[in-house]
XYZ file of C-alpha atoms in Angstrom:
513
model
C 161.768 5.380 175.689
C 160.869 8.619 177.513
C 160.270 11.282 174.852
C 159.049 13.946 177.230
C 160.459 17.444 176.911
C 161.985 19.663 179.587
C 160.633 22.873 181.080
C 162.375 25.957 182.364
C 161.328 27.990 185.414
C 162.531 31.583 185.886
C 161.747 33.706 188.933
C 162.867 37.061 190.239
C 164.259 37.311 193.743
C 164.266 40.464 195.869
C 167.891 41.069 194.930
C 166.915 40.833 191.264
C 164.235 43.494 191.734
C 166.899 45.839 193.136
C 169.269 44.976 190.266
C 166.605 45.745 187.659
C 166.385 49.294 188.965
C 169.938 49.628 187.698
C 168.955 48.372 184.240
C 169.794 44.659 184.657
C 167.180 42.320 183.109
C 167.550 39.339 185.446
C 165.039 36.999 183.817
C 166.563 37.529 180.375
C 170.067 36.899 181.746
C 168.978 33.705 183.515
C 167.036 32.529 180.478
C 170.083 32.940 178.249
C 172.215 31.048 180.785
C 169.779 28.117 180.950
C 169.238 28.084 177.169
C 172.988 27.729 176.647
C 173.136 24.981 179.283
C 170.153 23.171 177.692
C 171.757 23.253 174.233
C 175.026 21.885 175.582
C 173.202 19.121 177.471
C 170.779 18.443 174.573
C 167.709 19.188 176.667
C 164.761 20.161 174.443
C 162.721 22.877 176.139
C 158.959 22.561 175.746
C 157.862 25.549 177.842
C 159.334 28.429 179.805
C 157.556 29.579 182.978
C 158.448 33.219 183.666
C 157.523 34.378 187.186
C 157.529 38.179 187.075
C 156.491 38.640 190.721
C 158.669 38.094 193.785
C 156.142 36.167 195.895
C 157.042 34.381 199.106
C 154.387 31.671 198.779
C 152.996 29.374 196.112
C 149.661 31.209 196.403
C 151.374 34.445 195.326
C 153.132 32.853 192.315
C 150.757 31.945 189.434
C 153.486 30.492 187.212
C 154.622 28.164 190.009
C 151.035 26.985 190.428
C 150.843 26.192 186.706
C 154.232 24.461 186.787
C 153.189 22.227 189.699
C 149.962 21.358 187.881
C 151.902 20.342 184.779
C 154.493 18.411 186.810
C 151.708 16.524 188.603
C 150.405 15.471 185.177
C 153.923 14.220 184.303
C 154.207 16.626 181.397
C 157.954 17.200 181.799
C 160.914 14.911 182.241
C 162.789 17.614 184.126
C 162.638 21.281 185.094
C 165.626 23.592 184.629
C 166.256 26.318 187.219
C 169.256 28.522 187.949
C 169.340 27.112 191.509
C 166.927 25.207 193.734
C 166.222 28.337 195.799
C 164.255 29.709 192.822
C 161.664 26.962 193.299
C 160.823 27.637 196.942
C 162.003 30.074 199.538
C 158.778 30.329 201.483
C 157.565 28.385 204.492
C 158.085 24.716 205.244
C 154.631 23.719 203.947
C 155.288 25.207 200.489
C 158.696 23.569 200.323
C 157.161 20.218 201.272
C 154.475 20.530 198.596
C 157.061 21.239 195.882
C 159.341 18.398 196.982
C 156.393 15.978 197.094
C 155.053 16.922 193.639
C 158.456 16.427 192.001
C 159.056 13.152 193.885
C 155.753 11.437 193.039
C 155.872 12.521 189.377
C 159.532 11.412 189.124
C 160.453 14.768 187.588
C 164.109 15.814 187.658
C 165.230 19.182 189.021
C 168.143 20.368 186.905
C 170.549 23.202 187.696
C 173.801 24.046 185.870
C 175.723 22.656 188.884
C 173.717 19.542 189.755
C 170.770 17.376 188.696
C 168.456 16.260 191.506
C 166.490 13.031 191.248
C 163.765 13.310 193.953
C 163.521 9.513 194.098
C 167.197 9.151 194.912
C 167.554 9.182 198.681
C 170.758 11.236 198.690
C 169.527 13.688 196.049
C 166.270 14.098 197.956
C 168.106 14.933 201.174
C 170.446 17.296 199.326
C 167.480 19.012 197.663
C 165.570 19.387 200.956
C 168.710 20.716 202.649
C 169.075 23.285 199.853
C 165.480 24.437 200.421
C 166.099 24.589 204.175
C 169.162 26.781 203.679
C 167.202 28.984 201.282
C 164.535 29.432 203.941
C 167.127 30.403 206.549
C 168.701 32.920 204.186
C 165.277 34.327 203.331
C 164.466 34.844 207.023
C 167.852 36.472 207.650
C 167.344 38.859 204.726
C 163.837 39.699 205.959
C 165.132 40.485 209.460
C 167.875 42.725 208.057
C 165.368 44.555 205.880
C 163.010 45.085 208.815
C 165.824 46.351 211.060
C 167.037 48.644 208.301
C 163.551 50.038 207.715
C 162.976 50.734 211.425
C 166.392 52.398 211.741
C 165.644 54.578 208.701
C 162.321 55.595 210.246
C 163.998 56.462 213.548
C 166.326 58.722 211.565
C 163.275 60.395 210.014
C 163.800 58.946 206.543
C 161.147 57.560 204.170
C 161.944 53.871 203.467
C 158.848 53.136 201.352
C 158.668 53.058 197.562
C 155.541 55.163 197.201
C 155.189 58.754 198.401
C 151.826 59.980 199.768
C 149.828 62.538 197.799
C 151.445 65.957 198.217
C 155.004 64.593 198.266
C 157.604 62.969 196.045
C 160.538 60.802 197.114
C 164.076 62.073 196.685
C 167.487 60.582 197.425
C 169.179 62.189 200.403
C 172.464 63.769 199.345
C 175.721 62.378 200.769
C 173.986 59.629 202.768
C 171.945 56.485 202.363
C 168.171 56.631 202.288
C 165.308 58.714 200.973
C 163.054 61.463 202.220
C 160.021 63.393 200.965
C 159.834 66.666 199.085
C 156.647 68.748 198.858
C 154.873 69.005 195.487
C 153.381 72.510 195.794
C 150.356 71.899 193.527
C 149.350 68.740 195.409
C 150.143 70.264 198.818
C 147.561 73.011 198.184
C 144.913 70.321 197.629
C 145.924 68.471 200.807
C 145.642 71.651 202.856
C 142.308 72.473 201.229
C 140.938 69.036 202.189
C 141.900 69.518 205.848
C 140.435 73.029 205.935
C 137.171 71.985 204.258
C 136.724 69.239 206.847
C 137.761 71.338 209.863
C 136.215 74.704 209.053
C 133.464 74.052 206.491
C 132.353 70.784 208.178
C 132.282 68.902 204.901
C 132.471 65.083 205.083
C 134.738 62.744 203.116
C 132.222 62.148 200.329
C 131.349 65.834 200.038
C 135.011 66.843 199.734
C 135.629 64.081 197.154
C 132.624 65.248 195.114
C 133.781 68.878 195.427
C 137.254 68.042 194.072
C 135.869 65.880 191.269
C 133.479 68.651 190.166
C 136.466 71.025 189.984
C 138.337 68.457 187.839
C 140.982 68.128 190.563
C 142.318 64.587 190.260
C 144.106 62.271 192.652
C 147.160 61.610 190.471
C 144.990 60.907 187.451
C 142.149 59.214 189.331
C 138.836 60.354 190.784
C 138.711 61.190 194.480
C 136.835 58.758 196.714
C 135.510 58.526 200.265
C 138.291 56.145 201.358
C 141.053 58.275 199.789
C 139.993 61.338 201.801
C 139.533 59.299 204.972
C 143.102 57.941 204.815
C 144.525 61.369 204.000
C 142.908 63.176 206.918
C 144.428 60.837 209.529
C 147.888 60.559 207.960
C 150.577 61.881 210.329
C 152.979 62.238 207.389
C 151.339 65.598 206.672
C 152.584 67.022 210.009
C 156.173 65.999 209.292
C 156.214 62.534 210.847
C 156.951 59.021 209.594
C 155.160 55.855 210.719
C 155.291 52.080 210.728
C 152.878 49.274 211.561
C 149.607 50.993 210.650
C 148.609 48.084 208.395
C 150.495 45.066 209.731
C 150.173 41.698 207.983
C 148.171 39.083 209.891
C 148.198 35.451 208.763
C 145.492 32.964 209.749
C 144.674 29.434 208.679
C 141.163 28.578 207.538
C 140.384 25.025 206.417
C 144.115 24.371 206.121
C 144.747 27.390 203.853
C 146.729 30.460 204.916
C 144.775 33.689 204.565
C 146.467 37.075 204.800
C 144.793 40.269 205.989
C 146.067 43.751 206.762
C 143.831 45.178 209.505
C 144.316 48.718 210.723
C 146.380 49.058 213.873
C 145.529 52.042 216.055
C 148.755 51.789 218.084
C 151.335 52.124 215.307
C 154.784 53.672 215.786
C 155.462 57.318 214.871
C 158.769 59.223 214.620
C 159.757 62.758 213.654
C 160.491 62.911 209.927
C 163.137 64.799 208.001
C 160.557 66.147 205.546
C 158.697 69.444 205.734
C 155.083 69.272 206.995
C 152.178 70.410 204.825
C 149.697 70.786 207.709
C 150.403 72.464 211.043
C 149.737 70.591 214.286
C 146.768 72.750 215.304
C 144.817 72.041 212.100
C 145.681 68.341 212.182
C 144.640 67.995 215.846
C 141.401 69.852 215.140
C 140.531 67.283 212.477
C 141.433 64.349 214.751
C 139.290 65.754 217.574
C 136.384 66.054 215.151
C 136.842 62.395 214.201
C 136.606 61.426 217.864
C 133.483 63.451 218.605
C 131.687 63.554 215.225
C 131.936 60.152 213.539
C 130.713 59.818 209.968
C 127.047 59.085 209.316
C 126.278 55.439 208.596
C 123.640 56.279 205.965
C 123.236 58.986 203.343
C 121.858 62.378 204.351
C 118.669 61.808 202.346
C 117.814 58.639 204.286
C 116.427 58.326 207.796
C 118.359 56.180 210.259
C 116.120 53.365 211.479
C 118.748 51.175 213.111
C 120.249 52.459 216.390
C 123.345 50.318 215.686
C 123.723 51.464 212.074
C 127.344 51.573 210.949
C 128.624 49.992 214.159
C 128.056 46.214 213.982
C 130.460 44.057 211.940
C 130.352 40.350 211.163
C 133.284 38.716 212.956
C 133.384 35.885 210.410
C 133.845 37.887 207.205
C 134.438 41.445 208.439
C 131.541 43.061 206.565
C 129.204 45.606 208.102
C 125.884 44.104 209.267
C 122.672 45.478 207.759
C 119.055 45.871 208.870
C 116.425 43.627 207.251
C 112.766 44.148 208.317
C 110.778 40.876 208.445
C 107.332 42.087 209.553
C 105.887 44.704 211.887
C 107.303 43.060 214.981
C 110.461 41.367 213.778
C 113.449 43.199 212.320
C 116.715 41.330 211.830
C 120.331 42.430 211.739
C 122.104 40.218 209.174
C 125.431 39.825 207.430
C 125.105 40.861 203.752
C 127.872 38.535 202.514
C 126.559 35.723 200.351
C 127.514 32.333 201.769
C 128.657 33.698 205.146
C 127.786 31.278 207.971
C 127.007 34.046 210.434
C 123.378 33.829 211.687
C 121.393 37.051 212.120
C 119.609 38.245 215.260
C 116.618 40.350 216.214
C 117.459 44.045 216.219
C 115.958 44.830 219.645
C 117.799 41.942 221.347
C 121.103 42.916 219.729
C 120.566 46.535 220.786
C 119.828 45.509 224.385
C 122.978 43.357 224.546
C 125.096 46.214 223.135
C 123.797 48.622 225.797
C 124.520 46.063 228.527
C 128.056 45.614 227.157
C 128.513 49.392 227.169
C 127.366 49.590 230.793
C 129.870 46.872 231.723
C 132.592 48.787 229.918
C 131.680 51.955 231.821
C 132.216 50.125 235.109
C 135.623 48.950 233.856
C 136.534 52.531 232.951
C 135.530 53.792 236.385
C 137.544 51.060 238.076
C 140.582 51.939 235.994
C 140.070 55.603 236.868
C 140.077 54.747 240.579
C 143.212 52.617 240.172
C 144.935 55.498 238.403
C 144.102 57.822 241.291
C 145.188 55.312 243.957
C 148.378 54.013 242.360
C 151.501 55.858 241.304
C 150.783 58.225 238.440
C 152.444 56.709 235.321
C 153.059 60.192 233.959
C 155.128 61.055 237.035
C 157.175 57.867 236.594
C 157.715 58.541 232.899
C 158.641 62.161 233.584
C 161.239 60.944 236.087
C 162.616 58.530 233.477
C 162.834 61.357 230.937
C 164.776 63.533 233.357
C 167.150 60.655 234.124
C 167.774 59.983 230.415
C 168.323 63.697 229.712
C 170.829 63.797 232.584
C 172.711 60.793 231.159
C 172.751 62.335 227.674
C 174.098 65.597 229.078
C 176.857 63.726 230.951
C 177.886 61.851 227.795
C 177.906 65.100 225.816
C 180.273 66.546 228.430
C 182.542 63.491 228.068
C 182.500 63.922 224.296
C 183.459 67.588 224.652
C 186.293 66.587 227.006
C 187.526 64.120 224.406
C 187.747 66.955 221.887
C 189.768 68.988 224.402
C 192.128 66.084 225.068
C 192.854 65.479 221.401
C 193.545 69.209 220.916
C 196.001 69.087 223.847
C 197.718 66.099 222.313
C 196.805 63.739 225.138
C 194.583 61.619 222.851
C 195.959 60.371 219.550
C 193.509 60.642 216.598
C 193.016 56.853 216.732
C 192.179 56.856 220.451
C 189.914 59.873 220.012
C 188.039 58.233 217.140
C 187.450 55.047 219.133
C 186.423 56.999 222.239
C 184.106 59.376 220.376
C 182.410 56.539 218.476
C 181.713 54.712 221.734
C 180.266 57.844 223.335
C 178.194 58.665 220.254
C 176.744 55.142 220.181
C 175.712 55.496 223.828
C 174.153 58.903 223.124
C 172.223 57.475 220.160
C 170.902 54.594 222.299
C 169.759 57.026 224.986
C 168.101 59.309 222.416
C 166.198 56.301 221.056
C 165.192 55.417 224.615
C 164.045 58.986 225.153
C 161.900 58.820 221.993
C 160.266 55.616 223.263
C 159.524 57.161 226.660
C 158.094 60.285 225.012
C 155.752 58.129 222.932
C 154.551 56.455 226.129
C 153.999 59.888 227.688
C 151.963 60.997 224.668
C 149.929 57.789 224.813
C 149.220 58.174 228.543
C 148.107 61.769 228.007
C 145.868 60.732 225.133
C 144.240 57.952 227.187
C 143.820 60.203 230.220
C 142.218 63.021 228.211
C 139.877 60.713 226.305
C 138.834 58.825 229.452
C 137.912 62.073 231.183
C 135.671 62.926 228.226
C 134.299 59.434 227.608
C 133.068 58.513 231.115
C 130.527 61.377 231.365
C 129.450 60.776 227.757
C 128.626 57.115 228.414
C 126.902 57.984 231.686
C 124.726 60.549 229.903
C 123.936 58.120 227.098
C 122.804 55.384 229.490
C 120.703 57.842 231.512
C 118.755 59.262 228.563
C 118.930 56.363 226.078
C 115.333 55.180 226.523
C 114.002 58.723 225.886
C 115.816 59.165 222.554
C 114.592 58.456 219.041
C 116.565 56.088 216.780
C 118.759 58.700 215.002
C 119.723 60.276 218.345
C 120.538 56.852 219.825
C 122.761 56.059 216.864
C 124.495 59.456 217.053
C 125.299 59.088 220.762
C 126.431 55.464 220.392
C 128.718 56.430 217.518
C 130.432 59.004 219.719
C 131.548 56.397 222.259
C 131.687 53.155 220.235
C 134.014 52.627 217.303
C 132.696 49.190 216.265
C 131.023 46.024 217.564
C 132.098 42.573 216.360
C 129.176 40.156 216.164
C 129.290 36.362 215.872
C 126.505 33.779 215.888
C 127.115 30.279 214.569
C 123.828 28.509 215.357
C 120.202 29.452 214.850
C 118.125 30.092 217.964
C 115.708 27.315 218.896
C 111.995 28.022 218.662
C 110.976 29.987 221.730
C 114.535 31.155 222.429
C 116.923 31.989 223.817
C 117.647 34.514 221.063
C 120.798 36.028 222.559
C 123.034 33.044 221.730
C 125.589 35.286 220.074
C 128.794 37.006 221.159
C 129.512 40.712 220.997
C 132.953 42.265 221.177
C 132.752 45.982 221.917
C 135.471 48.286 220.574
C 135.045 51.624 222.379
C 136.822 54.757 221.270
C 139.324 54.271 224.095
C 140.828 50.948 225.241
C 140.659 49.805 228.846
C 144.235 50.016 230.177
């Protein structure tokens, strides 16, 4: 006789999170529903797993991990859920893992509508089909949410839950969506941070220390280097909204999915509905200073001894490489991460390879400059496109005005006018969106053109005088033209060399286009 008890699994969905904002306790409601069902069916519940996060994967759901562990050990005769979608809505691999664990442990999946026996061929197919449908619905919901967020951003709204320092979210009256409202006390601090950096030439750490000494807090927390760094590049403070700055990147390592959120320099920006805290001139001054005066890789009290200090990153783990002297003649650049498989290299060989890579990049820049001169100027093409779009918008506006005249003269009925005006307005909206996209391309072309004109002579000067400079000066000049260098070396060099059996990926302060 099988005397095992039953378990209950409760999980919030995204819809439930929205419902709870309106005061509905979803988990409690589902628990009461399943408790009533268990009593009627005489199922004795041994444990309730309450998942309070809305994770898409097993890795993001600790209670699901514990449930699968217990099911594998055949602790439960069956597991009660409101519906099978609560078990898995993530990718196919997660769904397969869950189905397999329940099948091999012969554990029932029980819902108020149906009991699934994973070892019954028809129940197994029905269960897998239910998970498949849940996955399709999940993807459809995700696409709708993404489209809705982008549309809100194009309208200048703020679709995110958290407001940046200096602002608070507020519901837009008489329409869907949210925007930002200035918090005067915080806005003064934001403006002070920009002014201290631009006019007093104080760095991130110095500004953070200055605020902390004045007992000025960052919403109850101490100011930090990273907090100031993010603030001073945030376009929200000049009245814009953005998307894609920290996109999610998924990679598989040893069969496991790892998620990272690297910074994306080419994110999308739109005009926001909210009031700016910083004017464009001050913001641009700060951004120009970032481009020409990068932060120091070591503290002021220390002398820079590595010409590549602050520039070289381990491609395997992402950490910044550090200098490790071995003896008078041998100094290594190594990854500081314990257990990282990346092999270090001699400093002078790494430096030589970086300079050679920079020289190669300079030639690429010059070639691109020649191509730009010889081929059709992209700015002229884009300007022509802008004029064409503006002309089309003007023509549609004239048609819309004519429609108003026709309805006033009684030629158009209200129904015909409404249909006609909606069609024209949709076309105007599409063209305005197209115009915004073209304008962003114009801004990007101007930015690349201006930076290239500055960067080419800087690199040429650096290469000409590099051998005459001391280490701090080499590092300062390299930092002006190089944003970072990704380094990877998987095997140790054989005795006697070669010692340059590594790869370098140079990330200059302007991409080759």
